[in-house]
Short mmCIF file of C-alpha atoms and ligand atoms in Angstrom, two decimals:
data_model
loop_
_atom_site.label_atom_id
_atom_site.label_comp_id
_atom_site.label_asym_id
_atom_site.label_seq_id
_atom_site.Cartn_x
_atom_site.Cartn_y
_atom_site.Cartn_z
CA MET A 1 2.46 -2.94 32.67
CA PRO A 2 -1.21 -1.76 32.28
CA SER A 3 -2.00 0.45 29.41
CA ILE A 4 -1.40 4.18 30.32
CA PRO A 5 -4.51 6.04 29.11
CA ASN A 6 -3.01 9.29 29.37
CA LEU A 7 0.17 8.66 27.58
CA ARG A 8 0.15 10.66 24.06
CA ILE A 9 2.10 11.01 21.07
CA ASN A 10 4.07 14.38 20.66
CA SER A 11 2.09 15.86 17.69
CA ASP A 12 4.80 18.62 16.53
CA ARG A 13 7.33 15.90 16.42
CA LEU A 14 5.45 13.49 14.39
CA TRP A 15 4.40 16.58 11.89
CA ASP A 16 8.00 17.63 11.85
CA SER A 17 9.12 14.06 11.00
CA LEU A 18 6.50 13.85 8.13
CA MET A 19 7.46 17.28 6.67
CA GLU A 20 11.25 16.29 6.85
CA MET A 21 10.62 12.73 5.31
CA ALA A 22 8.42 14.52 2.48
CA GLU A 23 11.62 16.63 1.52
CA ILE A 24 12.95 13.11 0.32
CA GLY A 25 11.83 12.79 -3.18
CA GLY A 26 9.72 16.04 -2.70
CA THR A 27 8.24 17.08 -6.21
CA PRO A 28 7.69 20.82 -7.04
CA ALA A 29 3.99 20.39 -6.71
CA GLY A 30 4.34 19.53 -3.14
CA GLY A 31 4.02 15.85 -3.46
CA CYS A 32 6.48 13.09 -3.28
CA ASN A 33 8.10 10.70 -5.69
CA ARG A 34 10.01 8.22 -3.39
CA GLN A 35 9.36 4.93 -5.54
CA ALA A 36 10.94 1.49 -4.26
CA LEU A 37 14.50 0.87 -4.48
CA THR A 38 15.22 4.04 -5.92
CA PRO A 39 18.02 6.55 -4.53
CA GLU A 40 15.40 8.36 -2.85
CA ASP A 41 13.80 5.48 -1.13
CA ALA A 42 17.37 4.97 -0.04
CA ARG A 43 17.77 8.06 1.68
CA GLY A 44 14.32 8.00 3.00
CA ARG A 45 15.17 4.55 4.56
CA ALA A 46 18.62 5.85 5.94
CA LEU A 47 16.61 8.62 7.78
CA PHE A 48 14.13 6.20 9.12
CA LYS A 49 16.97 3.80 10.42
CA ARG A 50 18.78 6.76 12.38
CA TRP A 51 15.27 7.85 13.99
CA CYS A 52 14.59 4.01 15.04
CA GLU A 53 17.85 3.85 16.51
CA GLU A 54 17.52 7.12 18.42
CA ALA A 55 14.39 5.82 19.62
CA GLY A 56 16.03 2.80 21.14
CA CYS A 57 14.93 0.41 18.39
CA VAL A 58 17.31 -2.41 17.02
CA VAL A 59 16.63 -2.58 13.33
CA SER A 60 16.91 -5.53 10.92
CA VAL A 61 16.30 -5.95 7.18
CA ASP A 62 14.82 -8.95 5.47
CA GLU A 63 16.00 -10.20 2.11
CA LEU A 64 13.38 -8.31 0.40
CA GLY A 65 14.54 -4.96 2.26
CA SER A 66 11.40 -4.74 4.68
CA MET A 67 12.80 -3.17 7.66
CA PHE A 68 12.02 -4.14 11.26
CA ALA A 69 12.76 -1.79 14.49
CA ARG A 70 12.22 -3.92 17.28
CA ARG A 71 11.55 -2.50 21.03
CA ALA A 72 12.26 -5.55 23.56
CA GLY A 73 9.52 -6.57 25.76
CA THR A 74 9.68 -7.76 29.19
CA ASP A 75 9.04 -11.15 27.76
CA GLU A 76 11.24 -11.52 24.86
CA HIS A 77 10.09 -15.12 23.91
CA LEU A 78 6.46 -13.72 22.95
CA PRO A 79 5.63 -12.95 19.47
CA PRO A 80 5.80 -9.29 18.90
CA VAL A 81 2.89 -6.85 18.14
CA MET A 82 3.70 -5.37 14.62
CA ILE A 83 2.91 -1.75 13.67
CA GLY A 84 4.02 0.10 10.83
CA SER A 85 3.05 0.49 6.68
CA HIS A 86 5.53 1.66 3.92
CA LEU A 87 7.69 4.60 2.90
CA ASP A 88 7.78 4.17 -0.81
CA THR A 89 5.19 6.28 -2.80
CA GLN A 90 3.79 6.76 -6.06
CA PRO A 91 5.40 8.81 -8.76
CA THR A 92 3.20 11.66 -8.24
CA GLY A 93 2.30 10.62 -4.66
CA GLY A 94 1.47 12.60 -1.60
CA LYS A 95 3.34 13.05 1.64
CA PHE A 96 1.22 10.96 3.83
CA ASP A 97 0.18 7.43 2.03
CA GLY A 98 2.20 4.88 3.98
CA VAL A 99 4.14 7.26 5.41
CA LEU A 100 1.70 8.54 8.07
CA GLY A 101 1.61 4.76 9.36
CA VAL A 102 5.22 4.32 9.65
CA LEU A 103 6.04 7.61 11.28
CA ALA A 104 3.25 7.56 13.60
CA ALA A 105 4.36 3.90 14.75
CA LEU A 106 7.94 5.57 15.14
CA GLU A 107 6.36 8.13 17.40
CA VAL A 108 4.71 5.41 19.44
CA MET A 109 8.34 4.09 19.91
CA ARG A 110 9.84 7.48 20.70
CA VAL A 111 6.88 7.86 23.51
CA LEU A 112 7.62 4.43 25.03
CA LYS A 113 11.46 5.16 25.24
CA GLU A 114 10.90 8.86 26.50
CA SER A 115 8.17 7.40 29.36
CA GLY A 116 10.21 4.45 30.12
CA VAL A 117 7.43 2.06 29.50
CA ARG A 118 8.24 -1.59 28.99
CA THR A 119 5.47 -3.83 27.33
CA ARG A 120 5.07 -7.39 28.11
CA ARG A 121 5.44 -8.21 24.33
CA PRO A 122 8.10 -6.82 22.03
CA ILE A 123 6.83 -4.12 19.69
CA GLU A 124 8.00 -4.19 15.94
CA LEU A 125 7.89 -1.38 13.68
CA VAL A 126 7.89 -2.10 10.00
CA ASN A 127 8.65 -0.20 6.70
CA TRP A 128 7.43 -2.85 4.04
CA THR A 129 9.39 -2.63 0.83
CA ASN A 130 7.48 -1.87 -2.33
CA GLU A 131 3.69 -1.69 -1.35
CA GLU A 132 2.51 0.70 -3.96
CA GLY A 133 3.56 -1.55 -7.05
CA CYS A 134 3.85 1.35 -9.45
CA ARG A 135 7.56 0.36 -10.11
CA PHE A 136 7.43 -3.22 -9.42
CA ALA A 137 4.19 -4.95 -9.84
CA PRO A 138 2.46 -6.52 -7.96
CA ALA A 139 1.81 -4.05 -5.22
CA MET A 140 2.19 -5.05 -1.43
CA LEU A 141 4.99 -7.29 -2.68
CA ALA A 142 7.39 -7.58 0.43
CA SER A 143 4.32 -8.03 2.91
CA GLY A 144 3.04 -10.73 0.33
CA VAL A 145 6.12 -12.73 0.44
CA PHE A 146 6.17 -12.31 4.19
CA ALA A 147 2.72 -13.89 4.67
CA GLY A 148 3.72 -16.58 2.30
CA ALA A 149 1.38 -15.43 -0.71
CA LEU A 150 4.50 -15.03 -3.10
CA THR A 151 7.93 -16.54 -3.13
CA VAL A 152 10.94 -14.47 -2.50
CA GLU A 153 12.34 -15.56 -5.98
CA LYS A 154 9.17 -14.26 -7.65
CA ALA A 155 9.43 -10.74 -5.97
CA LEU A 156 13.65 -10.70 -6.67
CA ALA A 157 12.80 -11.37 -10.53
CA ALA A 158 10.21 -8.62 -10.67
CA THR A 159 11.18 -6.06 -13.30
CA ASP A 160 10.34 -2.25 -13.90
CA SER A 161 9.33 -0.69 -17.17
CA ALA A 162 13.01 0.03 -17.91
CA GLY A 163 13.73 -3.69 -17.45
CA LYS A 164 15.75 -3.38 -14.18
CA LYS A 165 15.32 -6.11 -11.42
CA PHE A 166 14.24 -5.87 -8.05
CA GLY A 167 16.83 -8.02 -6.87
CA ASP A 168 19.52 -6.05 -8.58
CA GLU A 169 17.90 -2.67 -7.56
CA LEU A 170 17.74 -3.84 -3.82
CA LYS A 171 21.29 -5.15 -4.04
CA ALA A 172 22.46 -1.67 -5.35
CA MET A 173 20.92 -0.14 -2.12
CA GLY A 174 23.91 -1.93 -0.21
CA LEU A 175 21.52 -2.85 2.73
CA ASP A 176 22.17 -5.69 5.06
CA CYS A 177 19.41 -7.72 4.09
CA SER A 178 20.34 -10.81 6.27
CA ALA A 179 16.74 -11.58 7.97
CA PRO A 180 14.81 -14.26 6.29
CA VAL A 181 11.16 -13.11 5.13
CA GLY A 182 8.53 -14.03 7.38
CA GLY A 183 8.22 -17.52 8.85
CA ARG A 184 7.98 -16.28 12.29
CA LYS A 185 4.85 -15.39 14.38
CA VAL A 186 3.45 -12.16 15.03
CA ALA A 187 1.10 -11.41 17.75
CA ALA A 188 -0.88 -8.91 15.78
CA PHE A 189 -0.34 -6.14 12.99
CA VAL A 190 -2.04 -2.81 13.37
CA GLU A 191 -1.52 -0.36 10.30
CA LEU A 192 -2.51 3.16 10.41
CA HIS A 193 -3.25 4.68 7.17
CA ILE A 194 -5.00 7.81 5.42
CA GLU A 195 -8.43 6.59 4.06
CA GLN A 196 -7.32 7.77 0.56
CA GLY A 197 -11.27 8.54 0.14
CA PRO A 198 -13.75 11.32 1.15
CA ILE A 199 -16.11 9.70 3.45
CA LEU A 200 -14.59 10.43 7.24
CA GLU A 201 -14.05 13.96 6.48
CA ALA A 202 -17.47 14.38 4.86
CA GLU A 203 -19.04 13.02 7.80
CA GLY A 204 -16.92 14.44 10.54
CA PHE A 205 -15.27 11.27 11.91
CA ASP A 206 -11.74 11.15 13.28
CA ILE A 207 -11.13 7.60 13.03
CA GLY A 208 -12.00 4.67 10.57
CA PHE A 209 -12.44 1.16 11.92
CA VAL A 210 -11.32 -0.75 8.68
CA ALA A 211 -13.47 -3.73 8.65
CA VAL A 212 -13.00 -4.91 5.27
CA GLY A 213 -10.24 -4.54 2.50
CA GLN A 214 -11.80 -4.66 -0.90
CA GLY A 215 -10.76 -7.55 -3.21
CA HIS A 216 -8.58 -6.55 -6.36
CA ARG A 217 -7.18 -8.04 -9.41
CA TRP A 218 -4.32 -6.67 -11.55
CA TYR A 219 -3.86 -7.71 -15.28
CA ASP A 220 -1.44 -6.91 -18.15
CA VAL A 221 -2.90 -6.78 -21.43
CA ILE A 222 -0.85 -7.12 -24.76
CA TYR A 223 -2.54 -6.71 -28.37
CA THR A 224 -0.53 -7.59 -31.13
CA GLY A 225 -1.41 -6.26 -34.77
CA PHE A 226 0.61 -5.11 -37.88
CA GLY A 227 2.33 -1.83 -38.12
CA SER A 228 1.92 -0.20 -41.59
CA HIS A 229 1.64 3.19 -43.31
CA ALA A 230 -1.07 5.56 -41.61
CA GLY A 231 -1.58 7.18 -44.88
CA SER A 232 -1.73 4.17 -47.51
CA THR A 233 -3.40 1.46 -45.53
CA PRO A 234 -7.21 1.28 -46.26
CA MET A 235 -9.00 0.95 -42.86
CA PRO A 236 -10.77 -2.61 -43.73
CA ALA A 237 -6.95 -3.75 -44.32
CA ARG A 238 -5.65 -2.69 -40.99
CA ARG A 239 -4.75 -4.76 -37.83
CA ASP A 240 -4.65 -2.16 -35.68
CA ALA A 241 -3.58 -2.77 -32.08
CA MET A 242 -4.86 0.60 -30.97
CA ALA A 243 -8.49 -0.52 -32.29
CA GLY A 244 -8.51 -3.12 -30.25
CA ALA A 245 -7.07 -1.42 -27.01
CA VAL A 246 -9.61 1.62 -27.13
CA ALA A 247 -12.41 -1.02 -27.49
CA MET A 248 -11.28 -2.98 -24.62
CA ILE A 249 -10.49 -0.04 -22.60
CA ALA A 250 -14.14 1.11 -23.08
CA ARG A 251 -15.44 -2.20 -21.98
CA VAL A 252 -13.24 -2.06 -18.81
CA HIS A 253 -14.77 1.33 -17.86
CA ALA A 254 -18.29 0.07 -18.43
CA ILE A 255 -17.50 -2.92 -16.36
CA GLY A 256 -16.48 -0.81 -13.42
CA ARG A 257 -19.57 1.33 -13.85
CA ALA A 258 -22.24 -1.74 -14.30
CA HIS A 259 -20.89 -3.13 -10.80
CA GLY A 260 -21.02 0.32 -9.06
CA PRO A 261 -21.17 2.34 -7.01
CA ALA A 262 -18.63 -0.01 -5.25
CA GLY A 263 -16.92 -1.75 -8.07
CA VAL A 264 -14.36 0.20 -10.03
CA ALA A 265 -11.89 -0.45 -12.94
CA THR A 266 -8.97 1.50 -14.04
CA VAL A 267 -6.54 1.49 -17.00
CA GLY A 268 -3.50 3.32 -15.49
CA GLU A 269 -0.31 2.62 -17.74
CA MET A 270 -0.20 1.89 -21.44
CA GLN A 271 2.69 1.86 -23.99
CA VAL A 272 2.33 1.93 -27.76
CA ALA A 273 4.62 0.38 -30.25
CA PRO A 274 6.45 1.80 -32.23
CA ASN A 275 4.63 4.93 -30.95
CA SER A 276 5.08 6.72 -34.20
CA ARG A 277 2.14 9.10 -35.42
CA ASN A 278 2.10 7.86 -38.98
CA ILE A 279 2.44 4.22 -38.20
CA ILE A 280 -0.54 2.00 -37.33
CA PRO A 281 0.35 0.69 -33.79
CA ALA A 282 1.92 -2.68 -34.20
CA GLU A 283 1.60 -3.50 -30.40
CA VAL A 284 -0.45 -1.90 -27.54
CA ARG A 285 0.24 -2.93 -23.75
CA PHE A 286 -1.98 -1.71 -20.82
CA THR A 287 -2.99 -2.50 -17.53
CA ILE A 288 -6.24 -3.11 -15.84
CA ASP A 289 -7.00 -2.46 -12.16
CA ILE A 290 -10.28 -3.75 -11.06
CA ARG A 291 -11.92 -3.83 -7.46
CA HIS A 292 -14.97 -4.85 -5.40
CA PRO A 293 -15.56 -5.58 -1.70
CA ASP A 294 -17.90 -8.56 -2.58
CA GLY A 295 -15.87 -11.63 -3.51
CA PRO A 296 -18.69 -13.27 -5.89
CA THR A 297 -19.20 -9.87 -7.62
CA LEU A 298 -15.05 -9.50 -8.30
CA ASP A 299 -15.25 -12.77 -9.83
CA ARG A 300 -18.21 -11.99 -12.24
CA MET A 301 -16.18 -8.80 -13.26
CA ASP A 302 -13.13 -11.13 -13.68
CA ALA A 303 -15.10 -13.01 -15.99
CA GLU A 304 -16.49 -10.07 -17.98
CA VAL A 305 -12.73 -8.82 -18.22
CA ARG A 306 -11.61 -11.97 -19.82
CA ALA A 307 -14.62 -12.29 -22.30
CA ALA A 308 -14.23 -8.65 -23.37
CA PHE A 309 -10.55 -9.04 -23.90
CA ALA A 310 -11.27 -11.94 -26.26
CA ALA A 311 -14.07 -10.19 -28.07
CA CYS A 312 -12.16 -7.06 -28.58
CA ARG A 313 -9.10 -8.93 -29.83
CA ASP A 314 -10.85 -11.00 -32.45
CA ALA A 315 -13.08 -7.74 -33.60
CA ALA A 316 -9.78 -6.21 -34.39
CA ARG A 317 -8.26 -9.23 -35.89
CA LEU A 318 -5.32 -9.04 -33.31
CA GLU A 319 -3.37 -11.55 -31.20
CA GLY A 320 -2.11 -11.14 -27.81
CA GLY A 321 -2.71 -12.02 -24.11
CA LEU A 322 -4.06 -11.30 -20.97
CA VAL A 323 -1.72 -11.80 -18.01
CA ASP A 324 -2.98 -12.25 -14.41
CA VAL A 325 -0.68 -9.76 -12.52
CA SER A 326 -2.07 -10.52 -9.09
CA PHE A 327 -5.32 -11.17 -7.19
CA ASN A 328 -6.24 -10.18 -3.50
CA PRO A 329 -9.68 -11.50 -2.31
CA PRO A 330 -11.58 -9.28 -0.06
CA VAL A 331 -10.26 -9.11 3.48
CA PRO A 332 -12.24 -9.33 6.71
CA PHE A 333 -10.00 -7.81 9.31
CA ASP A 334 -9.75 -9.23 12.95
CA PRO A 335 -12.87 -8.45 14.98
CA GLY A 336 -10.86 -8.78 18.28
CA VAL A 337 -8.31 -5.95 17.22
CA LEU A 338 -10.97 -3.84 15.70
CA ASP A 339 -12.66 -4.04 19.14
CA VAL A 340 -9.60 -2.61 20.81
CA ILE A 341 -9.17 0.16 18.14
CA ARG A 342 -12.85 1.28 18.66
CA ALA A 343 -12.53 1.33 22.48
CA GLU A 344 -9.43 3.25 22.68
CA THR A 345 -10.89 5.70 19.99
CA GLN A 346 -13.88 6.22 22.68
CA ALA A 347 -11.47 6.33 25.25
CA LEU A 348 -9.51 9.41 23.54
CA GLY A 349 -12.83 10.99 22.88
CA LEU A 350 -12.76 10.68 18.95
CA ARG A 351 -15.33 9.94 16.69
CA GLY A 352 -15.07 6.69 14.59
CA ARG A 353 -17.09 4.50 12.10
CA ASP A 354 -16.74 1.29 10.58
CA ILE A 355 -15.48 1.56 7.05
CA VAL A 356 -14.20 -0.47 3.81
CA SER A 357 -10.75 0.20 2.43
CA GLY A 358 -11.01 1.05 -1.37
CA ALA A 359 -7.17 0.90 -1.49
CA GLY A 360 -5.03 -2.17 -0.90
CA HIS A 361 -2.51 -2.44 2.01
CA ASP A 362 0.26 -4.46 3.44
CA SER A 363 -2.38 -5.38 6.09
CA PHE A 364 -4.36 -7.42 3.40
CA HIS A 365 -1.68 -9.71 3.47
CA MET A 366 -0.61 -9.68 7.09
CA ALA A 367 -4.30 -10.78 7.88
CA LYS A 368 -3.42 -14.29 6.60
CA VAL A 369 -0.78 -14.73 9.16
CA CYS A 370 -1.83 -12.70 12.37
CA PRO A 371 -4.94 -10.91 13.68
CA THR A 372 -4.83 -7.60 11.91
CA ALA A 373 -6.69 -4.49 11.52
CA MET A 374 -6.44 -1.03 10.18
CA ILE A 375 -6.93 2.49 11.74
CA PHE A 376 -8.13 5.00 9.14
CA VAL A 377 -7.75 8.97 9.65
CA PRO A 378 -9.55 11.44 6.97
CA CYS A 379 -7.66 13.14 4.11
CA LYS A 380 -8.71 16.35 2.55
CA ASP A 381 -11.38 16.01 -0.06
CA GLY A 382 -10.42 12.21 -0.21
CA ILE A 383 -7.37 12.82 -2.37
CA SER A 384 -4.57 10.34 -2.63
CA HIS A 385 -2.21 8.95 -5.23
CA ASN A 386 -1.95 12.98 -6.11
CA GLU A 387 0.50 15.30 -5.07
CA ALA A 388 -2.09 17.64 -3.43
CA GLU A 389 -2.75 14.69 -1.03
CA ASP A 390 -3.34 16.46 2.43
CA ILE A 391 -4.42 15.70 6.08
CA THR A 392 -4.46 17.88 9.21
CA ARG A 393 -2.18 17.90 12.24
CA GLU A 394 -5.25 16.84 14.24
CA TRP A 395 -6.06 13.85 12.23
CA ALA A 396 -2.68 12.71 12.29
CA GLN A 397 -2.34 13.31 16.14
CA GLY A 398 -5.66 11.31 16.53
CA GLY A 399 -4.70 8.36 14.55
CA ALA A 400 -1.25 8.07 16.18
CA ASP A 401 -2.83 8.37 19.69
CA VAL A 402 -5.23 5.55 18.72
CA LEU A 403 -2.38 3.73 17.40
CA LEU A 404 -0.42 4.20 20.81
CA GLN A 405 -2.94 3.05 22.85
CA THR A 406 -3.84 0.13 20.66
CA ALA A 407 -0.39 -1.34 20.84
CA LEU A 408 -0.04 -0.73 24.38
CA GLU A 409 -3.13 -2.72 24.79
CA LEU A 410 -2.24 -5.57 22.57
CA ALA A 411 1.31 -5.69 23.78
CA ASP A 412 0.33 -6.02 27.20
CA ARG A 413 -1.81 -9.21 26.54
CA PRO A 414 -0.35 -12.66 27.53
O1 HGY B 1 -2.86 -0.36 -5.33
C1 HGY B 1 -3.35 0.42 -4.03
O2 HGY B 1 -4.49 0.19 -3.51
C2 HGY B 1 -2.16 0.49 -3.02
O3 HGY B 1 -2.04 2.03 -3.16
N1 HGY B 1 -1.13 0.05 -3.54
MN1 MN B 2 -0.53 2.96 1.17
MN1 MN B 3 -0.85 4.03 -2.41
#
């Protein structure tokens, strides 16, 4: 069936679904805390499943809990076009990171059902498990296994800060995780997402054509010293794990600044043991997140992190380790899919520009297995991973209409 240029999403219904989903794990400050495999995630999934079935989709769940809502095509033998994102959030996340991409894709399914449109290819709407990586590292875990970048075993063995295992938490949700993870052909993957940066809003654009996803590396640092009395231990005699940590954290920030403006470096999590104000810290653990859109530059940043880790450890006379948690090289997205997104944006009378994604997304893995690209919409003041994250109805509508038309075009290709 030819693409239907006048078909549009129902903006009010999309917004109402976004607000209803935001109630689940909603925080007093107006954000969302719906972390992967928590009771809140389970409630969000149940609501999402009901909505998908009401939209005429058949829902399956794979071994890692990723949910696939399928709308049959006229030729069921063809690999599906996949659209979607993630419903899990950061602990102080917003209402739209990931969620907009999932619920806009749901809106696509609703419109196709209402209009009776049958595409040649099946269309599958996906909710990827554990995109954020805040509870279970690494991020983009389930899409990474789907794309063959990680094993199911490694994913199931991931533990959170309380030592709870991914596999156990998933089992406790009582989902029918019977579908295998990946191992099947996908015609294309398109993900709608908020920009999580200030450019589109500042420059007055409605849509971002995400041509590149920047690379990133995650590490865990463990520095081990010797706990002793804060009052009676002379400074020269100390093996203070915090002394090494603060020196290393300063070096991490310096590395980010030195490779700016594109380069970034963050220490977001830290644990101190025994964490008593009058005991010299015996052990300090913290995370490092470095990113850059250029592969060789990211490699240089990596080498600088490793050198700094050893120098700060030795200067404070510590033991310890730098553990590699994940590495995602920069991702060039598919020019053909990007061209469809650009054409549909123009046909809708919307303003778009090419843009680099600073944040990581499930699309980064899907690009390994099928033609993949992303559609960005602005978010207010570029704020994200913060409860103040916000967008306008118009931005949501524009992104969802581009997603609808792009999915129609791709799903009608032989
Ligand atoms: O870390 C990221 O960029 C994503 O939010 N998981
Ligand atoms: Mn996201
Ligand atoms: Mn995020």
